[in-house]
Amino acid sequence: MENFTYYNPTKLHFGREVVSDLGQSAVQYGRKALLIYGKGSIKENGIYDQVVQQLKNHDIDFIEYSGIKSNPVVDDVDAAVEKARAFKADMVIAVGGGSVVDSGKAMALTIPSEQNAWDFYSKKAKPKQSLPLLTVLTLAATGTVMNPVAVLQNHETGQKLGLVNPLMYPAHSFLDPENTFTVNRKYTAYGIADLVAHSLEAYFGVGDASLSDKIVTSIIREAIDYGPPLLDNLKNYDLRAKIMYAATLALNGLTNNGRVSGDWGVHALGHEMSLLFDVPHGASLTIAYPAWLKFHKDRLNDRIAELGKELFDVDTADATIQEFERFFNKIETPIRLSDIDLNNKSNKDELLNSMNKNQAQGIHHKLTDEDRAELLRLMAD
Ligand code: NZQ
Ligand code: ZN
């Protein structure tokens, strides 16, 4: 087992009506908030009204920035930062899925600085402080509400990058499973895929961490056991709660304890699809993962087979990969480029160029340009 430091300062409020604690939690940081959200789902399902009521009840003045895109872009972060600086915001409140929360993290880090957000992503500047961030999660997928990661796209530089900094742990995160009832079937499935992929990225990292492996397989089991029934019953509180909690644990640091780190090669490949073609994050992963497992099958044979034994009671790496594909088919997420109409020469050329330009690869399992060409072939086949 490797040495590790486990630090997670986020206060997690989980369960029915936990948003009723938002106001009293926020007021300890001041009386001026930047409230951010996406394209409007929170207005349709009433979450916006709940949040605004909380702020009013505690005399917290706020300005809004809305329209954050799925696969969020740095331009929105910089525009919101400018408004928040003029308003002298004391805190950021992000209400939405991973895209809104990640944007909120980047804003909270940038507002008290003299930088643009991308200066931190490009490593031109080092963050020194951050405003407190409170999040109200409306979609179970990324685990961002309890981790120090924020992923942004920059179409000028042609990159989708994650920034990791302990200043980006949210101060408070409010997770009411009922707030995910209105997430449609497709995005619910992408969220399930994402939490499985996060668990696998940890599992295929480096370091002998048997207990963390068991945590990984337990989290994936939750997805296998409760994901498909949830897709047939989108307003079932208990199923929503199980998936929401699993998604939180899949990327809050726990699965990496005792390892050097996870790998993250599949995410690097998936990010290129999202950057170029706006593929939803979870959908990019269920295309990239089977290809990645096939590509590494000889080198990681025993490790893949061991996982298959534990999860699906099968004996070989091939059978394990087949079971993952079967599961992704069951939850109706794409497993080939043709499933999302990208299996043509010009799209594939563009994708390969971008993957090579950005050197998409894992932390431990490195890839050459030839490897990426082969991976792309496996995503197409
Ligand atoms: O914009 P609105 O109207 O809110 O609609 C959103 C969006 O269209 C909708 N939605 C969210 N909650 C809803 C809802 N619709 C109805 N009812 C609700 N309650 O769902 C759509 C997708 O939202 P988005 O936030 O983009 O999804 P997700 O949570 O999957 O976040 C994806 C982003 O997170 C990044 C991804 O790369 C991607 O950019 N990730 C962040 C990570 C992290 N910070 O730790 C790790 C992940 O690996 C991932 O990379
Ligand atoms: Zn992910």
Coordinates of C-alpha atoms and ligand atoms in Angstrom, one line a residue:
M1 CA 0.0 0.0 0.0
E2 CA 1.3 3.5 -0.9
N3 CA 1.4 6.4 1.6
F4 CA -1.5 8.8 1.3
T5 CA -3.0 11.9 2.7
Y6 CA -6.8 12.0 2.9
Y7 CA -8.3 15.5 3.2
N8 CA -11.9 16.3 2.4
P9 CA -13.3 19.4 4.1
T10 CA -16.6 19.5 2.2
K11 CA -19.6 19.5 4.5
L12 CA -22.1 17.2 2.8
H13 CA -25.8 17.6 3.4
F14 CA -27.5 14.6 2.0
G15 CA -31.2 13.6 1.9
R16 CA -34.8 14.9 1.8
E17 CA -35.2 18.7 1.9
V18 CA -31.6 19.4 2.9
V19 CA -31.8 22.7 0.9
S20 CA -33.6 24.1 3.8
D21 CA -30.2 24.4 5.5
L22 CA -28.7 26.4 2.6
G23 CA -29.5 29.9 3.9
Q24 CA -28.1 29.4 7.4
S25 CA -25.0 27.8 6.0
A26 CA -24.4 30.6 3.5
V27 CA -25.0 33.5 5.8
Q28 CA -21.8 32.6 7.8
Y29 CA -19.8 33.7 4.8
G30 CA -21.4 37.1 4.2
R31 CA -24.5 38.7 2.7
K32 CA -23.6 38.9 -1.0
A33 CA -23.7 35.9 -3.3
L34 CA -23.1 35.1 -6.9
L35 CA -25.8 32.6 -7.9
I36 CA -25.1 30.6 -11.0
Y37 CA -27.0 27.9 -12.9
G38 CA -27.5 26.4 -16.3
K39 CA -29.9 26.7 -19.1
G40 CA -33.1 26.7 -17.1
S41 CA -33.9 23.3 -15.7
I42 CA -33.9 24.7 -12.2
K43 CA -36.6 27.2 -13.1
E44 CA -38.8 24.4 -14.5
N45 CA -38.5 22.0 -11.6
G46 CA -38.8 24.6 -8.8
I47 CA -35.3 24.3 -7.4
Y48 CA -34.5 27.9 -8.3
D49 CA -37.5 29.1 -6.1
Q50 CA -36.3 27.0 -3.2
V51 CA -32.8 28.5 -3.4
V52 CA -34.0 32.1 -3.8
Q53 CA -36.3 31.6 -0.8
Q54 CA -33.4 30.5 1.3
L55 CA -31.3 33.5 0.4
K56 CA -34.2 35.9 1.0
N57 CA -35.0 34.3 4.4
H58 CA -31.4 35.1 5.5
D59 CA -31.1 38.6 3.9
I60 CA -28.5 37.5 1.4
D61 CA -28.3 39.8 -1.5
F62 CA -27.4 38.1 -4.8
I63 CA -26.7 38.5 -8.5
E64 CA -27.2 35.8 -11.1
Y65 CA -25.2 34.4 -13.9
S66 CA -27.1 31.7 -15.9
G67 CA -26.8 29.8 -19.2
I68 CA -23.8 27.7 -18.2
K69 CA -23.4 25.2 -20.9
S70 CA -23.1 21.4 -20.5
N71 CA -19.4 20.8 -21.2
P72 CA -18.8 24.3 -19.8
V73 CA -16.5 26.9 -21.3
V74 CA -14.0 29.3 -19.7
D75 CA -15.7 32.4 -21.4
D76 CA -18.7 32.0 -19.1
V77 CA -16.5 31.7 -16.1
D78 CA -14.6 35.0 -16.9
A79 CA -17.9 36.8 -17.7
A80 CA -19.4 35.8 -14.3
V81 CA -16.2 36.7 -12.5
E82 CA -16.3 40.2 -13.9
K83 CA -19.9 40.6 -12.6
A84 CA -19.0 39.1 -9.2
R85 CA -16.0 41.4 -8.7
A86 CA -18.1 44.5 -9.4
F87 CA -20.8 43.3 -7.0
K88 CA -18.1 42.4 -4.4
A89 CA -19.5 38.9 -3.9
D90 CA -18.6 37.1 -0.6
M91 CA -19.4 33.6 -2.0
V92 CA -20.5 31.6 -5.0
I93 CA -23.6 29.4 -5.0
A94 CA -23.8 26.9 -7.8
V95 CA -27.1 25.1 -8.5
G96 CA -27.0 22.4 -11.2
G97 CA -25.0 19.5 -12.5
G98 CA -21.3 19.0 -12.9
S99 CA -21.0 21.7 -15.5
V100 CA -22.4 24.4 -13.2
V101 CA -20.5 23.2 -10.2
D102 CA -17.2 23.1 -12.0
S103 CA -17.8 26.6 -13.4
G104 CA -18.6 27.7 -9.8
K105 CA -15.3 26.3 -8.6
A106 CA -13.3 28.1 -11.3
M107 CA -15.2 31.4 -10.5
A108 CA -14.7 31.1 -6.8
L109 CA -10.9 30.7 -7.4
T110 CA -10.7 33.5 -9.9
I111 CA -12.8 36.2 -8.3
P112 CA -10.3 37.1 -5.5
S113 CA -7.3 37.0 -7.9
E114 CA -6.1 39.4 -10.6
Q115 CA -6.1 36.6 -13.2
N116 CA -8.4 35.2 -15.9
A117 CA -9.6 31.7 -15.1
W118 CA -7.5 30.1 -17.8
D119 CA -4.2 31.5 -16.3
F120 CA -4.7 28.8 -13.6
Y121 CA -5.5 26.1 -16.1
S122 CA -2.5 26.9 -18.3
K123 CA -0.3 27.1 -15.1
K124 CA 0.6 30.7 -15.8
A125 CA -0.6 31.5 -12.3
K126 CA -1.0 29.6 -9.0
P127 CA -4.2 30.1 -7.1
K128 CA -3.7 31.6 -3.7
Q129 CA -7.2 31.8 -2.3
S130 CA -10.8 31.1 -3.1
L131 CA -14.3 32.4 -2.2
P132 CA -16.4 29.9 -0.3
L133 CA -18.5 27.8 -2.7
L134 CA -21.9 26.2 -1.8
T135 CA -23.4 23.8 -4.3
V136 CA -26.9 22.4 -4.8
L137 CA -26.6 19.3 -6.9
T138 CA -29.3 18.5 -9.4
L139 CA -27.7 15.7 -11.4
A140 CA -25.8 12.6 -10.0
A141 CA -22.7 11.9 -12.1
T142 CA -19.4 13.6 -11.6
G143 CA -18.7 13.6 -7.8
T144 CA -17.6 17.2 -8.2
V145 CA -19.6 18.3 -5.1
M146 CA -17.1 16.7 -2.8
N147 CA -13.8 16.9 -4.7
P148 CA -11.2 19.6 -5.7
V149 CA -11.5 19.2 -9.5
A150 CA -13.0 21.5 -12.1
V151 CA -13.1 20.7 -15.8
L152 CA -13.4 23.5 -18.4
Q153 CA -13.2 23.8 -22.2
N154 CA -11.3 26.5 -24.0
H155 CA -12.2 26.6 -27.7
E156 CA -9.5 29.2 -28.4
T157 CA -6.7 26.9 -27.3
G158 CA -8.6 23.7 -28.3
Q159 CA -8.4 22.1 -24.9
K160 CA -10.7 20.5 -22.3
L161 CA -8.7 20.4 -19.0
G162 CA -9.2 19.5 -15.4
L163 CA -7.7 21.7 -12.7
V164 CA -7.0 20.1 -9.3
N165 CA -6.5 22.3 -6.3
P166 CA -7.6 21.9 -2.7
L167 CA -9.0 25.4 -2.7
M168 CA -11.8 24.1 -4.9
Y169 CA -13.4 21.8 -2.4
P170 CA -16.9 23.2 -1.9
A171 CA -17.5 24.4 1.6
H172 CA -21.0 22.9 1.6
S173 CA -22.8 20.7 -0.8
F174 CA -26.6 20.0 -0.7
L175 CA -27.7 16.7 -2.2
D176 CA -31.4 16.0 -2.2
P177 CA -32.1 13.0 -4.4
E178 CA -35.5 14.4 -5.2
N179 CA -33.8 17.3 -7.0
T180 CA -32.6 14.8 -9.6
F181 CA -36.2 13.4 -10.3
T182 CA -36.4 15.6 -13.5
V183 CA -33.1 14.5 -15.0
N184 CA -34.2 12.6 -18.2
R185 CA -33.4 9.0 -18.9
K186 CA -30.5 9.7 -21.1
Y187 CA -28.7 12.0 -18.7
T188 CA -29.5 9.7 -15.8
A189 CA -27.7 6.9 -17.7
Y190 CA -24.8 9.1 -18.6
G191 CA -24.4 9.8 -14.9
I192 CA -24.4 6.1 -14.0
A193 CA -21.8 5.6 -16.7
D194 CA -19.7 8.4 -15.3
L195 CA -19.6 7.0 -11.8
V196 CA -18.7 3.5 -13.1
A197 CA -15.9 5.1 -15.2
H198 CA -14.5 7.0 -12.2
S199 CA -14.4 3.8 -10.2
L200 CA -12.5 2.1 -13.1
E201 CA -10.1 5.0 -13.4
A202 CA -9.1 4.4 -9.8
Y203 CA -9.0 0.6 -10.2
F204 CA -6.6 0.9 -13.2
G205 CA -4.3 3.3 -11.4
V206 CA -1.1 2.1 -9.7
G207 CA -0.6 0.8 -6.2
D208 CA -1.6 -2.2 -4.2
A209 CA -4.8 -1.1 -2.4
S210 CA -7.0 -4.1 -1.7
L211 CA -9.5 -2.2 0.4
S212 CA -9.8 0.6 -2.1
D213 CA -10.4 -2.1 -4.8
K214 CA -13.2 -3.5 -2.7
I215 CA -14.7 0.0 -2.4
V216 CA -14.5 0.4 -6.1
T217 CA -16.3 -2.9 -6.8
S218 CA -19.0 -2.0 -4.2
I219 CA -19.6 1.3 -5.9
I220 CA -19.8 -0.3 -9.4
R221 CA -22.2 -2.9 -8.0
E222 CA -24.6 -0.2 -6.8
A223 CA -24.6 1.1 -10.4
I224 CA -25.2 -2.4 -11.8
D225 CA -27.9 -3.3 -9.3
Y226 CA -29.8 0.0 -9.1
G227 CA -29.0 1.8 -12.3
P228 CA -31.2 -0.2 -14.7
P229 CA -34.3 -0.1 -12.3
L230 CA -33.8 3.6 -11.8
L231 CA -34.0 4.1 -15.6
D232 CA -37.5 2.6 -15.5
N233 CA -38.5 4.5 -12.5
L234 CA -37.0 8.0 -12.6
K235 CA -39.0 9.4 -9.7
N236 CA -38.0 6.6 -7.2
Y237 CA -36.4 8.4 -4.2
D238 CA -34.5 5.4 -2.9
L239 CA -33.0 4.5 -6.3
R240 CA -32.1 8.1 -6.9
A241 CA -30.5 8.3 -3.5
K242 CA -28.4 5.2 -4.0
I243 CA -27.0 6.4 -7.3
M244 CA -26.4 9.9 -6.0
Y245 CA -24.4 8.6 -3.0
A246 CA -22.5 6.2 -5.2
A247 CA -21.6 9.0 -7.6
T248 CA -20.3 11.1 -4.7
L249 CA -18.1 8.3 -3.3
A250 CA -16.8 7.4 -6.7
L251 CA -14.8 10.6 -6.9
N252 CA -14.2 12.0 -3.5
G253 CA -10.7 10.6 -3.0
L254 CA -11.7 7.5 -1.1
T255 CA -11.1 5.0 -4.0
N256 CA -7.5 6.3 -4.4
N257 CA -6.3 5.8 -0.9
G258 CA -3.3 3.5 -0.9
R259 CA -2.6 4.1 -4.6
V260 CA -0.1 6.3 -6.3
S261 CA -3.2 7.6 -8.2
G262 CA -5.8 6.6 -10.6
D263 CA -5.1 6.5 -14.4
W264 CA -7.5 8.9 -16.1
G265 CA -6.5 7.9 -19.7
V266 CA -10.1 7.1 -20.7
H267 CA -11.3 10.5 -19.4
A268 CA -8.5 12.2 -21.5
L269 CA -9.8 10.4 -24.6
G270 CA -13.4 11.2 -23.8
H271 CA -12.7 14.9 -23.2
E272 CA -11.5 15.1 -26.9
M273 CA -14.9 13.9 -28.1
S274 CA -16.8 16.4 -25.9
L275 CA -14.5 19.3 -26.9
L276 CA -14.9 18.7 -30.7
F277 CA -18.4 17.3 -31.0
D278 CA -20.1 18.3 -27.7
V279 CA -20.6 14.6 -26.8
P280 CA -22.1 14.4 -23.3
H281 CA -19.4 13.4 -20.9
G282 CA -20.8 10.0 -19.8
A283 CA -21.5 9.0 -23.4
S284 CA -17.9 9.7 -24.4
L285 CA -16.7 7.4 -21.6
T286 CA -18.8 4.3 -22.6
I287 CA -17.3 4.6 -26.1
A288 CA -13.7 5.0 -24.9
Y289 CA -13.7 2.5 -22.0
P290 CA -14.4 -0.8 -24.0
A291 CA -11.7 0.3 -26.5
W292 CA -9.2 1.1 -23.8
L293 CA -9.8 -2.2 -22.0
K294 CA -9.3 -4.1 -25.3
F295 CA -6.2 -2.1 -26.1
H296 CA -4.6 -2.9 -22.7
K297 CA -6.0 -6.4 -22.5
D298 CA -2.7 -8.3 -22.6
R299 CA -0.8 -6.0 -20.2
L300 CA -3.7 -5.8 -17.7
N301 CA -5.1 -9.3 -18.3
D302 CA -5.1 -10.5 -14.7
R303 CA -6.4 -7.2 -13.3
I304 CA -9.3 -7.0 -15.8
A305 CA -10.2 -10.7 -15.2
E306 CA -10.1 -10.2 -11.4
L307 CA -12.5 -7.4 -11.8
G308 CA -14.8 -9.5 -14.0
K309 CA -14.8 -12.3 -11.4
E310 CA -15.8 -9.9 -8.7
L311 CA -18.5 -8.0 -10.6
F312 CA -19.9 -10.5 -13.1
D313 CA -18.6 -13.9 -12.0
V314 CA -16.8 -14.4 -15.3
D315 CA -13.3 -15.8 -15.6
T316 CA -11.5 -13.9 -18.4
A317 CA -10.6 -10.4 -19.5
D318 CA -12.5 -10.8 -22.7
A319 CA -15.7 -11.9 -20.9
T320 CA -15.3 -8.9 -18.5
I321 CA -15.1 -6.4 -21.3
Q322 CA -18.1 -8.1 -22.9
E323 CA -20.0 -7.7 -19.6
F324 CA -19.2 -4.0 -19.4
E325 CA -20.5 -3.5 -23.0
R326 CA -23.6 -5.5 -22.1
F327 CA -24.2 -3.2 -19.1
F328 CA -23.7 0.0 -21.2
N329 CA -26.1 -1.4 -23.7
K330 CA -28.6 -2.2 -21.0
I331 CA -28.5 1.4 -19.8
E332 CA -28.6 2.5 -23.4
T333 CA -25.3 4.5 -23.5
P334 CA -23.3 4.4 -26.8
I335 CA -20.4 2.0 -27.0
R336 CA -19.1 2.8 -30.6
L337 CA -18.6 6.0 -32.5
S338 CA -21.2 4.9 -35.0
D339 CA -23.8 5.0 -32.1
I340 CA -23.4 8.8 -32.1
D341 CA -22.8 9.2 -35.8
L342 CA -19.1 10.0 -35.6
N343 CA -17.9 6.9 -37.5
N344 CA -16.8 8.7 -40.7
K345 CA -13.4 9.6 -41.9
S346 CA -13.4 13.3 -41.4
N347 CA -14.7 13.2 -37.8
K348 CA -12.3 10.4 -36.9
D349 CA -9.3 12.3 -38.5
E350 CA -10.3 15.4 -36.5
L351 CA -10.6 13.4 -33.3
L352 CA -7.2 11.7 -33.8
N353 CA -5.5 15.0 -34.6
S354 CA -6.9 16.6 -31.4
M355 CA -6.0 13.5 -29.3
N356 CA -2.5 13.6 -30.6
K357 CA -2.1 17.4 -30.3
N358 CA -3.3 17.3 -26.7
Q359 CA -1.4 14.1 -25.9
A360 CA -4.5 12.4 -24.5
Q361 CA -3.2 9.6 -22.2
G362 CA -3.3 8.3 -18.7
I363 CA -1.1 9.2 -15.8
H364 CA 0.4 5.7 -15.7
H365 CA -0.7 4.0 -19.0
K366 CA 1.0 6.2 -21.5
L367 CA -0.1 6.3 -25.2
T368 CA 1.8 7.0 -28.4
D369 CA 0.3 8.4 -31.6
E370 CA 0.1 4.9 -33.0
D371 CA -1.6 3.7 -29.8
R372 CA -4.3 6.4 -30.2
A373 CA -4.9 5.4 -33.8
E374 CA -5.4 1.8 -32.7
L375 CA -7.7 3.0 -29.9
L376 CA -9.8 5.0 -32.4
R377 CA -10.1 1.9 -34.6
L378 CA -11.4 0.0 -31.6
M379 CA -13.9 2.7 -30.8
A380 CA -15.2 2.5 -34.4
D381 CA -15.3 -1.3 -34.7
Ligands
NZQ1 O1 -28.4 23.5 -18.1 P1 -29.6 22.9 -17.4 O2 -30.9 23.5 -17.8 O3 -29.4 22.9 -15.9 O4 -29.7 21.4 -17.9 C1 -28.7 20.4 -17.6 C2 -27.9 19.9 -18.8 O5 -28.6 20.1 -20.0 C3 -29.5 19.1 -17.3 N1 -29.9 19.0 -15.9 C4 -29.2 19.1 -14.8 N2 -29.9 18.8 -13.7 C5 -31.2 18.6 -14.1 C6 -31.2 18.7 -15.5 N3 -32.3 18.5 -16.2 C7 -33.5 18.3 -15.6 N4 -33.5 18.2 -14.2 C8 -32.4 18.3 -13.5 N5 -32.5 18.2 -12.1 O6 -28.6 18.0 -17.6 C9 -27.7 18.4 -18.6 C10 -26.3 18.0 -18.3 O7 -25.8 18.7 -17.2 P2 -24.2 18.7 -16.8 O8 -24.0 19.6 -15.6 O9 -23.5 19.1 -18.1 O10 -23.9 17.2 -16.5 P3 -22.9 16.5 -15.6 O11 -23.3 16.6 -14.2 O12 -22.7 15.2 -16.2 O13 -21.5 17.4 -15.8 C11 -20.7 17.2 -16.9 C12 -19.4 18.0 -16.8 O14 -18.7 17.6 -15.6 C13 -17.3 17.3 -16.0 C14 -17.5 16.8 -17.4 O15 -16.3 16.8 -18.1 C15 -18.5 17.8 -18.0 O16 -17.9 19.0 -18.4 N6 -16.7 16.4 -15.0 C16 -16.3 17.0 -13.8 C17 -15.6 16.2 -12.9 C18 -15.2 16.8 -11.6 N7 -15.3 18.1 -11.4 O17 -14.8 16.1 -10.7 C19 -15.2 14.8 -13.1 C20 -15.9 14.2 -14.3 O18 -15.1 13.2 -14.8 C21 -16.2 15.1 -15.4 O19 -15.1 15.3 -16.2
ZN2 ZN -16.1 11.6 -15.5

